[in-house]
XYZ file of C-alpha atoms in Angstrom:
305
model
C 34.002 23.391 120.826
C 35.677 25.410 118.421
C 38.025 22.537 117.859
C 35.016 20.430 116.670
C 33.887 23.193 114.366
C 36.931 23.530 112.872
C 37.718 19.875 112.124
C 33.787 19.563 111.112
C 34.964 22.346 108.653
C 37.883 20.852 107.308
C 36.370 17.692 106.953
C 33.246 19.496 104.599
C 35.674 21.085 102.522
C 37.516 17.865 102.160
C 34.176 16.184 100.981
C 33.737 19.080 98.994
C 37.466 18.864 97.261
C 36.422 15.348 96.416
C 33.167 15.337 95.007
C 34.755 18.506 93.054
C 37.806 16.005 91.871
C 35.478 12.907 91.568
C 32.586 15.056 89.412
C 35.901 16.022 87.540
C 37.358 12.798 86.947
C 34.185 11.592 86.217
C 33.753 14.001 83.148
C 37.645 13.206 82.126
C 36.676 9.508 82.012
C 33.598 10.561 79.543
C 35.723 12.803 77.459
C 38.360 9.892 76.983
C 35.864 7.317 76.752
C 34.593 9.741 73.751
C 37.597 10.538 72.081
C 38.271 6.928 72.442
C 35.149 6.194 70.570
C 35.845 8.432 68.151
C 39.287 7.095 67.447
C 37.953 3.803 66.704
C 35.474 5.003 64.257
C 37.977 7.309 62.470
C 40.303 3.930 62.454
C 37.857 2.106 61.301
C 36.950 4.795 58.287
C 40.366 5.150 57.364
C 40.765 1.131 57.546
C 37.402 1.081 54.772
C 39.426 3.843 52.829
C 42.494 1.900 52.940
C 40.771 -1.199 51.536
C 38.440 1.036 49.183
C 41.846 2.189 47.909
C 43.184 -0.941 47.319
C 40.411 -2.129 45.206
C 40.313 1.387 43.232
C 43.636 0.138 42.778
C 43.034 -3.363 41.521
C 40.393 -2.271 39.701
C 42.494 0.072 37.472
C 45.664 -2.407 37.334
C 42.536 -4.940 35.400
C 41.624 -1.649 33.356
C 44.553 -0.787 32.395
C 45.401 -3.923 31.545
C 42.669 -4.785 29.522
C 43.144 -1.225 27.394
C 46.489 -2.077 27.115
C 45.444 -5.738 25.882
C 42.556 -4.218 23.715
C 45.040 -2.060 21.961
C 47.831 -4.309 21.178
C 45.134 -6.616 19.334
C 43.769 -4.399 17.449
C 47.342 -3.063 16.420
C 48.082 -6.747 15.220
C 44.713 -7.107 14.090
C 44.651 -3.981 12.042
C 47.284 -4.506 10.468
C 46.871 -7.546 8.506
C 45.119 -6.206 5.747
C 47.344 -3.547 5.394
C 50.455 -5.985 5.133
C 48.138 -8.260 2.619
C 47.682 -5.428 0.198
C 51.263 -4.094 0.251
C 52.271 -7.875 -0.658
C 49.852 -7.785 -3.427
C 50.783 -4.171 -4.607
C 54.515 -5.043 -5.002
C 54.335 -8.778 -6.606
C 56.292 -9.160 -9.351
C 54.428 -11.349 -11.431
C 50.546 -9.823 -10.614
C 50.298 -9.387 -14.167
C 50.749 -13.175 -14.432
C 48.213 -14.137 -12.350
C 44.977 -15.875 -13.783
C 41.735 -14.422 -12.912
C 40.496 -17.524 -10.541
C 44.027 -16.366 -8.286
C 43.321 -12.677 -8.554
C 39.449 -13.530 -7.384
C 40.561 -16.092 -4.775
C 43.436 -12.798 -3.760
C 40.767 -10.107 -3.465
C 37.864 -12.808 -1.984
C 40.414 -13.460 1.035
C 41.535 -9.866 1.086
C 38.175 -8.334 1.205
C 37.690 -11.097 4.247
C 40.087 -9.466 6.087
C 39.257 -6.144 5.265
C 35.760 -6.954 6.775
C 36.735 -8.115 9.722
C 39.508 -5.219 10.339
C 36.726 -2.970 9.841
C 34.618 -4.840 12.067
C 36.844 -4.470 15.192
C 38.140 -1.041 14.372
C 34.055 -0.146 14.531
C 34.474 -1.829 17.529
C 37.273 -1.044 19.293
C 36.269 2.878 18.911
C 32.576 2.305 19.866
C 34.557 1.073 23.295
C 36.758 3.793 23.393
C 33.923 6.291 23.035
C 32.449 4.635 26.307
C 35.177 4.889 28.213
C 35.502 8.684 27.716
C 32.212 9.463 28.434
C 30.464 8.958 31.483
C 27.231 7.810 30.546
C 26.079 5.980 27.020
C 22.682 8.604 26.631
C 21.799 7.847 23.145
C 19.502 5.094 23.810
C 16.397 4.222 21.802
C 13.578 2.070 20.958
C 14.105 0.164 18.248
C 12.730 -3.867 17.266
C 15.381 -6.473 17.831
C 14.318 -8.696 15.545
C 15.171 -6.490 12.868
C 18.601 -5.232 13.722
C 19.097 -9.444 14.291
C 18.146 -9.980 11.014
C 20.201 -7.579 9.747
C 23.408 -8.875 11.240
C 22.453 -12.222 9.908
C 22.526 -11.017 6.534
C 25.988 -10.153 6.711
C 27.290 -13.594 7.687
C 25.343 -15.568 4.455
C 28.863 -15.988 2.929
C 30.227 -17.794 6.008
C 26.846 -19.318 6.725
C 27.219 -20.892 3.439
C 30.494 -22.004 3.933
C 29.501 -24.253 7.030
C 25.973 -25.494 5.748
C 24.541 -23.745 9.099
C 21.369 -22.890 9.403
C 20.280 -20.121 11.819
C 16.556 -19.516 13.207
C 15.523 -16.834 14.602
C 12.461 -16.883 16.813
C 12.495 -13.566 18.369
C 9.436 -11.732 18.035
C 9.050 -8.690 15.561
C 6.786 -6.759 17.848
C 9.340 -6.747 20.549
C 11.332 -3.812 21.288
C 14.958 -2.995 23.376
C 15.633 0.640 25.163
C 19.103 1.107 24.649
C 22.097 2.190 22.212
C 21.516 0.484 18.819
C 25.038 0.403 18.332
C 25.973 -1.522 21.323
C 23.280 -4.155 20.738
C 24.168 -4.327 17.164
C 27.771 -4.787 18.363
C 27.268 -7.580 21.229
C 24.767 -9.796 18.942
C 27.320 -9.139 15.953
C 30.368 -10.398 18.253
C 28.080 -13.579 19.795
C 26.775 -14.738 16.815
C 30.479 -14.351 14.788
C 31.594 -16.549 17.707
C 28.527 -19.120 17.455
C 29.561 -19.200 13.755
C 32.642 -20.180 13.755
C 32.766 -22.543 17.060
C 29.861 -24.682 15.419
C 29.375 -28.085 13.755
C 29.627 -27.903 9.901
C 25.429 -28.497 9.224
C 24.609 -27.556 12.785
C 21.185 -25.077 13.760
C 22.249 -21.913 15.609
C 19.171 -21.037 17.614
C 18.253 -17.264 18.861
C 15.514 -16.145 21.046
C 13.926 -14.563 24.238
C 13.054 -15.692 27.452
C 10.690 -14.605 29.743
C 11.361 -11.213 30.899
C 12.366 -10.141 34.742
C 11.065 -6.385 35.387
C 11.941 -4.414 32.564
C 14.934 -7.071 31.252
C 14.462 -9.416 28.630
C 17.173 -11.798 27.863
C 18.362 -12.693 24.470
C 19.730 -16.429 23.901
C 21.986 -17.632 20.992
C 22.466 -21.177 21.244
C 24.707 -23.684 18.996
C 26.427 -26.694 18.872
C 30.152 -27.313 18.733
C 32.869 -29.189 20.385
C 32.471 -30.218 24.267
C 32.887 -27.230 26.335
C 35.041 -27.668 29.746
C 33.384 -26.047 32.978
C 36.820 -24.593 33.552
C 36.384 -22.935 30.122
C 32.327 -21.699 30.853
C 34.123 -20.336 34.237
C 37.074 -17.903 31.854
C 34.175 -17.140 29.771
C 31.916 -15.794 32.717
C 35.160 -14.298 33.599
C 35.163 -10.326 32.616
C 38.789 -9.946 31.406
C 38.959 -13.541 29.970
C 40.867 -13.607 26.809
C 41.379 -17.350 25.679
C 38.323 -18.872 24.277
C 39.959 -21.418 21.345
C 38.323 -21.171 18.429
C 37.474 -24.208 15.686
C 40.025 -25.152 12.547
C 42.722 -22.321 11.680
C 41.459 -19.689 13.758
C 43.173 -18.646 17.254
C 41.034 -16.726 19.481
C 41.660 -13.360 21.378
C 38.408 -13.210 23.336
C 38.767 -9.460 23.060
C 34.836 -9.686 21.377
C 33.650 -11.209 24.249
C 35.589 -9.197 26.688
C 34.548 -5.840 25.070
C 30.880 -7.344 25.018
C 30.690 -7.579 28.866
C 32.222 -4.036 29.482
C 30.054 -2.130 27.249
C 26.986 -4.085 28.483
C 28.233 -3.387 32.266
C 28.078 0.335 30.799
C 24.242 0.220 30.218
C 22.956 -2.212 32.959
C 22.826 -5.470 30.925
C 24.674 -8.737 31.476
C 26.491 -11.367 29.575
C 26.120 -15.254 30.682
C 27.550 -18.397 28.973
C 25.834 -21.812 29.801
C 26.541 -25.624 29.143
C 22.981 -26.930 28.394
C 25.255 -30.013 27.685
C 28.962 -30.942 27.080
C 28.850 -29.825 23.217
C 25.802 -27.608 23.518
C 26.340 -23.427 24.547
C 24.309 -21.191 24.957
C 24.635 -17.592 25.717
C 22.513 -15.611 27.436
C 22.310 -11.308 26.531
C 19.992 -9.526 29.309
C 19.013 -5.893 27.846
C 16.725 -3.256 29.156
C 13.513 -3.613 27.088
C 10.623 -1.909 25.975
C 7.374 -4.589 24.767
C 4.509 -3.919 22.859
C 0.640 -3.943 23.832
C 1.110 -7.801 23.245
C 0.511 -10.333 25.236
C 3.010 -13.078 26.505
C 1.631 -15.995 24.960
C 2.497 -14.331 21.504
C 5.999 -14.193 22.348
C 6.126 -17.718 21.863
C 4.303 -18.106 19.298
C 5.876 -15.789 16.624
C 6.815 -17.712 13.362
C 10.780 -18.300 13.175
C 13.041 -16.635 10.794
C 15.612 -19.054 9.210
C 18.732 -18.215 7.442
């Protein structure tokens, strides 16, 4: 009898021992199964860093990069006049010169001088964004006026091409956003519309319908026949070949500094083939519209240059 007691005993303690080991196994299993769960989602986090990394990377090889490109043009660039000027102020025989050469002289030097100024505006309106984190001195102001504006500047080269430019956006119609930057874009869009166009061509700017609080500005014109492969590098961010008409070699650092600073300030930059010599190019900036209805967005008289 005792016997039976004792291996009854042994054999509840046994049952005991093992539900004890089991319950502890059991809670060993959950504790790997967690750490195990947590090892895949810390791999997995540092995999996203890893790859977030990479493109932080990438992303400041193509900044650096295009600084590094921006700057070396405008070194070139920015020099020219300079190198004109010290030609002209060491000539022998300037005191020879008739006063049709000295015009024709200071007519092509004040050309370059414009456009040096131009891109040195440029080039430090860019810099400015890129040390700052946030472009804050926006405004209203009406679009068609600062467009109107800009066209005055280019009645000399207007001239020179027989073009004719019409501009149909509305007076009432006003953008939210740094004056200089819009100035600067439109400036860069219509110097390239300019000189990529038919001699006696119509350069066309307008709206269309806004999306939300967007609007998007068009300039249109018609030139030589336009590749898809070269709409595709235009599109493209850091693009910098865009060949330009008769004598004139392009950089594309306009365009390319046109789609970073509007990146800056939410807007956009689009170039479309409406056909094989005609482009247009589409500018969406954040907008502010008057009491106005839609209809008389369309039915504002055109401005022709």
């Amino acid at each position: 009898m005792q016997s039976q007691t004792l291996i009854t005993s042994i054999i509840i303690v046994c049952k005991i021992i093992i539900a004890v080991l089991l319950y502890i196994l059991f809670k060993k299993n959950s504790l790997l199964k967690r750490q195990q769960l947590k090892l895949v989602e810390t791999n997995l986090r540092l995999k996203q860093q890893h790859e977030q990394i990479i493109s932080y990377n990438e992303e400041l090889k193509i900044s650096e990069l295009f600084k590094t490109k921006v700057l070396s043009i405008a070194f070139h660039d920015l020099r020219t006049p300079f190198v004109s000027m010290d030609m002209l102020l060491h000539a022998a025989d300037i005191s020879q010169m008739t006063k049709p050469e000295m015009e024709q002289i200071f007519t092509a030097l004040g050309h370059q001088v414009s456009i040096s100024k131009n891109m040195l505006t440029e080039v430090l309106l860019w810099a400015e964004s890129q040390l700052r984190d946030n472009l804050e001195n926006k405004e209203n102001f009406h679009m068609a006026e600062q467009i109107n504006a800009i066209l005055a500047l280019f009645q000399y080269h207007l001239k020179g091409k027989n073009l004719v430019i019409n501009n149909t956006v509305p007076l009432h119609v006003k953008a939210h956003m740094s004056r200089d930057i819009f100035c600067f874009v439109i400036r860069n869009i219509i110097s390239n519309a300019i000189k990529f166009s038919h001699r006696g061509s119509t350069i066309k700017i307008g709206i269309v319908e806004s999306e939300s609080d967007t609007f998007q500005v068009f300039i249109e014109n018609k030139g030589d026949n336009i590749s898809d492969s070269t709409i595709s590098n235009l599109n493209n961010r850091n693009s910098w070949d865009y060949r330009k008409t008769v004598n004139h070699t392009g950089t594309g650092l306009g365009v390319s500094l046109c789609k970073d600073l509007l990146q800056r300030v939410g807007g956009r930059l689009q170039f479309e083939n409406q056909t094989a010599d005609v482009l247009t190019v589409y500018i969406s900036i954040p907008v502010v519209c008057s009491d106005r209805t839609n209809s008389e967005l369309v039915t504002n008289d055109a401005v022709t240059f």
